Every structure is written in C-alpha cells, then in structure tokens.
C-alpha cells in the first residue's frame, strides 16, 4: 500500500483525487491537507485532516497530490520532491514552461516520479475517438476539432480571474485539450493562437482557439464560457467519414453527486450522447461510447512507483503541453504562427 496525501480539497480533491486514490487498491488515502475537515470526514471518516506542512513532514507519506490554486502547484510540488515524495500535480502542471521544466529536472535529480493529472486520456469519448482512428474507418483525418464549451457568464472566485495567478480558460481546460491532441496526432509543426476576454468585467482569458499544424492536417482546440448551445466535443473530418460527438464524460458529475468510481456503470455514457459516424456515401450510424475510467491514471501511478517504470502521464508530456500553450499566447499577442 502506497500511503498518499492530498493537498487541497476543492473540486479537484472532492470529485477526482480523493475518490480515485480511495478506489485504487494499491493506494491508501492517508491524509488530506485542507480547512474543510467536515466535508472530508463525511466521505472519509478515517482519513487524517492536516496542514500542508504536517503532511509533507510525515515520513510515511510516499505520494503527494497537489490540487490547489494554480500558482501554488509548483512551490508545493517542489517541496514534496525535496521531502523525498513522488508527486501528482493537477492541471496546469505549472504556470510557466520554465517552472515546469524545473520541476521535471528536480524529480529526475531525486529519482522520483512527477506526473501531471491529465485524466481526460481516460474519458469515454476520447477512448472512442482513439479507437475510430486506429480502425481506419475515418480514412485520413484532415481536420479534427476538439472543443469544450460552457455557459458560465458569471465571474468566478477572485483568484480564478487573476492572470498573475495563472488563471484563465487556457490554463484551466487547455491542458486537457492539448494533451488529447498530442496523444491522437503527435507533436505539431506549428501553432497559431487566439485568446479573448469576452465576459464583462473579466480579467483572465475566457475564450481561446488554437490551431495546430500537421502538414495539410489542421487540429483546432477551442473553449469558451459563453456557449448556450455547445459545439461538438469532438468533430473529426476524414477522407472516408466524419465523426461528431457531443457531451462530456459523466464520471465527474456522478462522483460529485455521491457515486464512487468503483460503482458499476459510473463511466457509462447515456445513449443520447453517443456520437454519429457519417460515411462518404451518406450512410450514418451511432457509435456507442467506450466506458471511461479515471482509475486508470492512479493505477498507472501506483505501478510506476512500485516498479520504477514510467508515469502514466510523463512530465515531458506535460512540459510539451506547456510549451504549446505559451506559443499560443505569444501567437495571440503577435498575430502570427509560431513553429515548434
């Protein structure tokens, strides 16, 4: 059993990290550093509620999960590594490319694992898209659109509107979309970005569109907070067929509502959200969505720690995503394409 401590118990700790650590047999949810003791003990009465300092000083804790405001990710992860602990860092892995590279270098120096929580590799819709690409049914995909649209016109907490604290929708949803694109299509040749603040009174970006260039292929990543009607979450256009998929993986919502990741069907999507495959001859068919299972991430973390093998999401993958995000920001400022 790998004793695990979590720093932070906001949405990330409540809906993702604590229930996932608790659901993986090789991990023991030992401690959570938070001021929300009552909320923790509602679900985990035997878990110690403590402070970040005490958690990091506990020699029995082997793995530390950082799920706190964005600008605290790197300082806390660095302290955990210095204390001889493996780390999982929620997205964004860092608020700058240089900080992300520094974190990876420190982990290598210490012989420890540092992994980014890119759980969306285990989304049912992503697994479905990967399966379709592997099957060849789409032919050569010349345009892939990955979007994440919400309608949230109200401004969020103060730190989530502070660009200096690493706020903004590119830092929030961008890491997942960029990582999914890299997993599906590899490293692009060039990047073009467009960012905007569209809500009245907003300070941090709440809309972005990034184009990744792969020869003649284009991959578009976009998210915004003013979409009453969301665009397809995935829309792939190939030489043989198109695939369009709406909706989001249901695991997060179900666990927030009280389900557990070990419950049967928690990762099964309702049929009305299944995607549509349209062939070049006009035939269309519904494609059942693969079952999502975020436990795959933490099972991979446990295996990496136990075996000394690779993390389920490497630090290098996280750093490449940070590099693309920084190039997108620079592109948006200068209005031109940047080569990788």
Coordinates of C-alpha atoms in Angstrom, one line a residue:
X1 CA 0.0 0.0 0.0
X2 CA 1.4 3.4 -1.0
X3 CA 0.4 5.9 1.6
X4 CA -0.9 9.0 -0.2
X5 CA -1.6 12.6 0.9
X6 CA -3.6 15.2 -0.9
X7 CA -3.1 18.9 -0.6
X8 CA -6.3 20.7 -1.3
X9 CA -10.0 19.7 -1.2
X10 CA -11.8 21.9 -3.7
X11 CA -13.4 20.4 -6.8
X12 CA -10.2 18.6 -7.7
X13 CA -9.9 16.9 -4.4
X14 CA -13.6 16.2 -3.9
X15 CA -14.5 14.9 -7.4
X16 CA -11.3 13.4 -8.6
X17 CA -8.2 12.8 -6.4
X18 CA -9.6 11.6 -3.1
X19 CA -12.2 9.2 -4.6
X20 CA -9.8 7.9 -7.2
X21 CA -7.0 7.3 -4.7
X22 CA -9.6 5.6 -2.4
X23 CA -10.7 3.4 -5.4
X24 CA -7.2 2.1 -6.3
X25 CA -6.3 -1.0 -4.1
X26 CA -2.5 -0.3 -4.2
X27 CA -3.0 3.2 -2.8
X28 CA -4.0 4.2 0.7
X29 CA -5.8 7.6 1.2
X30 CA -4.0 8.6 4.4
X31 CA -4.2 12.3 4.8
X32 CA -5.8 15.4 3.2
X33 CA -4.5 18.9 3.9
X34 CA -7.4 21.3 4.0
X35 CA -9.5 23.5 6.2
X36 CA -12.7 21.6 5.2
X37 CA -12.5 18.8 7.8
X38 CA -16.2 18.3 8.0
X39 CA -16.5 17.7 4.2
X40 CA -13.6 15.3 4.2
X41 CA -15.0 13.2 7.2
X42 CA -18.4 13.0 5.6
X43 CA -16.9 10.6 3.0
X44 CA -13.7 9.5 4.6
X45 CA -14.1 9.4 8.4
X46 CA -10.8 7.6 9.0
X47 CA -8.6 10.0 6.9
X48 CA -6.4 12.4 8.8
X49 CA -7.1 16.1 8.1
X50 CA -4.0 18.1 8.5
X51 CA -1.9 21.0 7.2
X52 CA 0.4 21.0 4.1
X53 CA 3.5 21.4 6.4
X54 CA 2.5 18.4 8.5
X55 CA 1.6 16.3 5.5
X56 CA 4.9 17.0 3.8
X57 CA 6.8 16.3 7.0
X58 CA 5.1 12.8 7.5
X59 CA 7.8 10.2 6.6
X60 CA 5.1 7.6 6.0
X61 CA 3.6 9.5 3.1
X62 CA 5.2 8.3 -0.2
X63 CA 2.9 10.1 -2.7
X64 CA 1.7 13.7 -2.6
X65 CA -1.1 15.0 -4.8
X66 CA -1.2 18.8 -5.3
X67 CA -4.7 20.1 -6.2
X68 CA -4.6 23.7 -5.0
X69 CA -4.8 27.1 -6.8
X70 CA -2.7 27.2 -10.0
X71 CA 0.1 29.4 -8.8
X72 CA 0.8 27.1 -5.8
X73 CA 1.3 24.0 -7.8
X74 CA 5.0 24.3 -8.5
X75 CA 6.0 25.5 -5.0
X76 CA 4.1 22.7 -3.3
X77 CA 5.3 20.1 -5.7
X78 CA 8.9 21.2 -5.3
X79 CA 8.6 21.0 -1.5
X80 CA 7.2 17.4 -1.9
X81 CA 10.0 16.3 -4.1
X82 CA 12.6 17.9 -1.8
X83 CA 10.9 15.9 1.0
X84 CA 11.5 12.7 -1.0
X85 CA 8.0 12.1 -2.1
X86 CA 6.5 11.3 -5.5
X87 CA 4.1 13.9 -6.8
X88 CA 1.0 14.1 -8.9
X89 CA 0.2 17.7 -9.9
X90 CA -3.3 18.8 -11.1
X91 CA -3.5 20.8 -14.3
X92 CA -1.9 23.1 -15.1
X93 CA 1.3 21.3 -14.2
X94 CA 2.9 24.7 -13.9
X95 CA 2.1 28.3 -14.8
X96 CA 5.2 28.7 -17.0
X97 CA 7.3 26.5 -19.2
X98 CA 10.4 27.3 -17.2
X99 CA 8.8 26.2 -13.9
X100 CA 7.5 23.0 -15.5
X101 CA 11.0 22.1 -16.8
X102 CA 12.5 22.9 -13.4
X103 CA 10.1 20.6 -11.7
X104 CA 10.9 17.7 -14.1
X105 CA 14.6 18.3 -13.6
X106 CA 14.2 18.2 -9.8
X107 CA 12.2 14.9 -10.0
X108 CA 14.9 13.3 -12.1
X109 CA 17.7 14.5 -9.7
X110 CA 15.8 13.0 -6.8
X111 CA 14.9 9.8 -8.6
X112 CA 11.2 10.4 -8.0
X113 CA 8.1 10.4 -10.2
X114 CA 6.4 13.7 -11.1
X115 CA 3.2 13.2 -13.1
X116 CA 0.5 15.6 -14.4
X117 CA -3.1 14.7 -13.8
X118 CA -4.3 14.5 -17.4
X119 CA -7.2 12.2 -16.6
X120 CA -9.0 13.1 -19.8
X121 CA -7.0 10.4 -21.5
X122 CA -9.4 8.1 -19.8
X123 CA -12.6 9.9 -20.9
X124 CA -15.0 7.6 -22.7
X125 CA -15.3 9.9 -25.7
X126 CA -11.5 10.2 -26.1
X127 CA -11.2 6.4 -26.0
X128 CA -13.9 6.2 -28.6
X129 CA -12.1 8.6 -30.9
X130 CA -8.8 6.8 -30.5
X131 CA -10.5 3.5 -31.4
X132 CA -12.0 5.0 -34.5
X133 CA -8.7 6.5 -35.6
X134 CA -6.9 3.1 -35.0
X135 CA -9.6 1.3 -37.1
X136 CA -9.0 3.5 -40.2
X137 CA -12.8 3.9 -40.7
X138 CA -12.3 7.7 -41.0
X139 CA -9.6 7.5 -43.5
X140 CA -7.0 10.3 -43.3
X141 CA -8.3 12.9 -40.9
X142 CA -7.6 16.3 -42.4
X143 CA -9.5 18.4 -39.8
X144 CA -10.0 17.5 -36.1
X145 CA -12.0 19.8 -33.9
X146 CA -11.7 19.4 -30.1
X147 CA -13.9 21.8 -28.2
X148 CA -15.1 22.3 -24.6
X149 CA -17.9 24.8 -24.4
X150 CA -19.8 26.0 -21.3
X151 CA -22.3 28.7 -20.4
X152 CA -20.9 30.4 -17.3
X153 CA -21.4 34.2 -17.8
X154 CA -20.9 35.0 -14.1
X155 CA -17.3 35.7 -13.0
X156 CA -15.7 33.1 -10.7
X157 CA -13.7 33.5 -7.5
X158 CA -11.1 36.3 -7.4
X159 CA -8.0 34.1 -8.0
X160 CA -9.7 32.5 -11.0
X161 CA -9.8 35.9 -12.6
X162 CA -6.2 36.9 -11.8
X163 CA -3.9 36.4 -14.8
X164 CA -0.9 36.8 -12.5
X165 CA -2.1 33.7 -10.5
X166 CA -2.2 31.5 -13.6
X167 CA -5.9 31.9 -14.2
X168 CA -7.9 31.7 -17.4
X169 CA -9.6 29.1 -19.5
X170 CA -6.4 28.2 -21.4
X171 CA -4.8 27.2 -18.2
X172 CA -8.0 25.5 -17.0
X173 CA -9.2 23.5 -20.0
X174 CA -6.3 24.0 -22.4
X175 CA -4.0 21.3 -20.8
X176 CA -6.6 18.6 -21.4
X177 CA -7.4 19.6 -25.0
X178 CA -3.7 20.0 -25.9
X179 CA -2.8 16.7 -24.3
X180 CA -5.6 14.8 -26.1
X181 CA -4.5 16.3 -29.4
X182 CA -0.9 15.3 -28.8
X183 CA -2.0 11.8 -27.9
X184 CA -4.1 11.4 -31.0
X185 CA -1.8 13.2 -33.6
X186 CA 1.6 13.7 -32.1
X187 CA 3.7 16.8 -32.0
X188 CA 2.6 19.5 -34.4
X189 CA 4.9 21.5 -36.7
X190 CA 3.4 24.9 -35.8
X191 CA 0.9 26.7 -33.5
X192 CA -1.5 29.6 -34.0
X193 CA -3.5 31.0 -31.1
X194 CA -6.4 33.4 -30.5
X195 CA -7.4 34.4 -26.9
X196 CA -10.0 36.8 -25.7
X197 CA -11.7 38.1 -22.5
X198 CA -15.4 38.1 -23.5
X199 CA -17.3 38.4 -20.2
X200 CA -18.0 41.9 -18.9
X201 CA -15.6 42.7 -16.0
X202 CA -13.4 39.7 -16.7
X203 CA -9.6 39.9 -16.4
X204 CA -8.5 36.4 -17.4
X205 CA -9.0 34.8 -20.9
X206 CA -12.4 33.1 -21.1
X207 CA -12.2 32.1 -24.8
X208 CA -9.4 30.5 -26.9
X209 CA -8.9 28.8 -30.2
X210 CA -5.6 27.2 -31.1
X211 CA -4.8 25.7 -34.4
X212 CA -2.1 23.0 -34.6
X213 CA -0.5 22.4 -38.0
X214 CA 0.5 18.9 -39.2
X215 CA 1.3 19.3 -42.9
X216 CA -2.1 19.6 -44.6
X217 CA -3.9 18.5 -41.5
X218 CA -5.3 21.0 -39.0
X219 CA -6.3 20.3 -35.4
X220 CA -8.4 23.0 -33.8
X221 CA -8.7 23.3 -30.0
X222 CA -11.2 25.7 -28.5
X223 CA -13.1 26.5 -25.3
X224 CA -15.3 29.3 -24.1
X225 CA -17.7 30.3 -21.3
X226 CA -20.5 31.9 -23.4
X227 CA -21.9 29.0 -25.3
X228 CA -25.6 28.3 -24.5
X229 CA -25.5 25.6 -27.2
X230 CA -22.2 23.7 -27.1
X231 CA -20.5 22.7 -30.3
X232 CA -19.4 19.1 -30.7
X233 CA -16.9 18.0 -28.1
X234 CA -15.1 16.0 -30.9
X235 CA -15.7 16.5 -34.6
X236 CA -13.3 14.7 -37.0
X237 CA -13.4 15.1 -40.7
X238 CA -11.7 12.3 -42.7
X239 CA -11.3 11.2 -46.3
X240 CA -13.8 8.3 -45.7
X241 CA -16.1 9.6 -42.9
X242 CA -16.9 12.2 -40.3
X243 CA -17.5 11.6 -36.6
X244 CA -19.3 14.1 -34.4
X245 CA -19.7 13.7 -30.6
X246 CA -21.5 15.9 -28.2
X247 CA -21.5 15.8 -24.4
X248 CA -18.9 15.3 -21.6
X249 CA -17.7 12.2 -19.9
X250 CA -20.2 11.5 -17.0
X251 CA -17.7 10.4 -14.3
X252 CA -17.1 13.8 -12.7
X253 CA -20.8 14.7 -12.3
X254 CA -21.8 11.3 -11.0
X255 CA -19.0 11.3 -8.4
X256 CA -19.8 14.9 -7.3
X257 CA -23.4 13.6 -6.8
X258 CA -22.2 10.9 -4.4
X259 CA -21.3 7.9 -6.6
X260 CA -18.0 6.1 -6.3
X261 CA -15.6 5.3 -9.1
X262 CA -16.0 1.6 -8.2
X263 CA -19.8 1.7 -8.7
X264 CA -21.0 -0.3 -11.8
X265 CA -21.7 1.9 -14.7
X266 CA -20.2 5.1 -13.3
X267 CA -18.2 5.6 -16.6
X268 CA -21.0 4.5 -19.0
X269 CA -22.5 7.3 -21.1
X270 CA -26.2 7.6 -21.7
X271 CA -27.2 6.6 -25.3
X272 CA -28.5 10.0 -26.3
X273 CA -24.9 11.4 -26.1
X274 CA -23.3 8.7 -28.3
X275 CA -21.6 10.0 -31.4
X276 CA -22.5 9.7 -35.1
X277 CA -20.3 8.3 -37.8
X278 CA -21.3 9.6 -41.3
X279 CA -19.7 7.8 -44.2
X280 CA -18.8 9.4 -47.5
X281 CA -21.8 7.7 -49.2
X282 CA -24.2 9.4 -46.8
X283 CA -24.8 6.4 -44.5
X284 CA -24.7 7.2 -40.8
X285 CA -24.5 5.1 -37.7
X286 CA -24.5 5.6 -34.0
X287 CA -21.2 4.7 -32.3
X288 CA -21.6 3.6 -28.7
X289 CA -19.2 5.5 -26.4
X290 CA -16.4 3.5 -24.7
X291 CA -16.6 3.2 -20.9
X292 CA -14.5 5.9 -19.3
X293 CA -12.5 5.0 -16.2
X294 CA -10.2 7.6 -14.5
X295 CA -8.9 4.9 -12.2
X296 CA -6.5 4.0 -15.0
X297 CA -4.4 7.1 -14.2
X298 CA -3.9 6.3 -10.5
X299 CA -3.4 2.5 -11.2
X300 CA -0.6 3.7 -13.5
X301 CA 0.8 5.9 -10.8
X302 CA 0.9 3.0 -8.3
X303 CA 2.6 0.8 -10.8
X304 CA 5.2 3.4 -11.7
X305 CA 6.1 3.9 -8.0
X306 CA 6.2 0.2 -7.3
X307 CA 8.2 -0.8 -10.4
X308 CA 10.2 2.4 -11.0
X309 CA 8.7 2.4 -14.5
X310 CA 7.2 5.4 -16.5
X311 CA 4.4 7.5 -15.1
X312 CA 1.0 7.2 -16.8
X313 CA 1.4 10.8 -17.9
X314 CA 5.1 11.8 -18.2
X315 CA 6.4 15.1 -17.0
X316 CA 7.8 15.6 -20.6
X317 CA 4.3 15.3 -22.0
X318 CA 3.1 18.0 -19.5
X319 CA 6.0 20.3 -20.5
X320 CA 5.3 19.9 -24.2
X321 CA 1.7 21.0 -23.5
X322 CA 3.0 24.0 -21.6
X323 CA 5.2 24.9 -24.5
X324 CA 2.3 24.8 -26.9
X325 CA 0.2 26.9 -24.6
X326 CA 3.0 29.5 -24.3
X327 CA 3.4 29.6 -28.0
X328 CA -0.4 30.1 -28.4
X329 CA -0.3 33.0 -26.0
X330 CA 2.6 34.6 -27.9
X331 CA 0.9 33.9 -31.2
X332 CA -2.3 35.7 -29.9
X333 CA -0.2 38.7 -28.9
X334 CA 1.7 39.0 -32.2
X335 CA -0.9 37.7 -34.6
X336 CA 1.3 35.2 -36.3
X337 CA 2.1 31.4 -36.5
X338 CA 4.9 30.0 -34.4
X339 CA 7.0 26.9 -35.3
X340 CA 7.8 24.4 -32.7

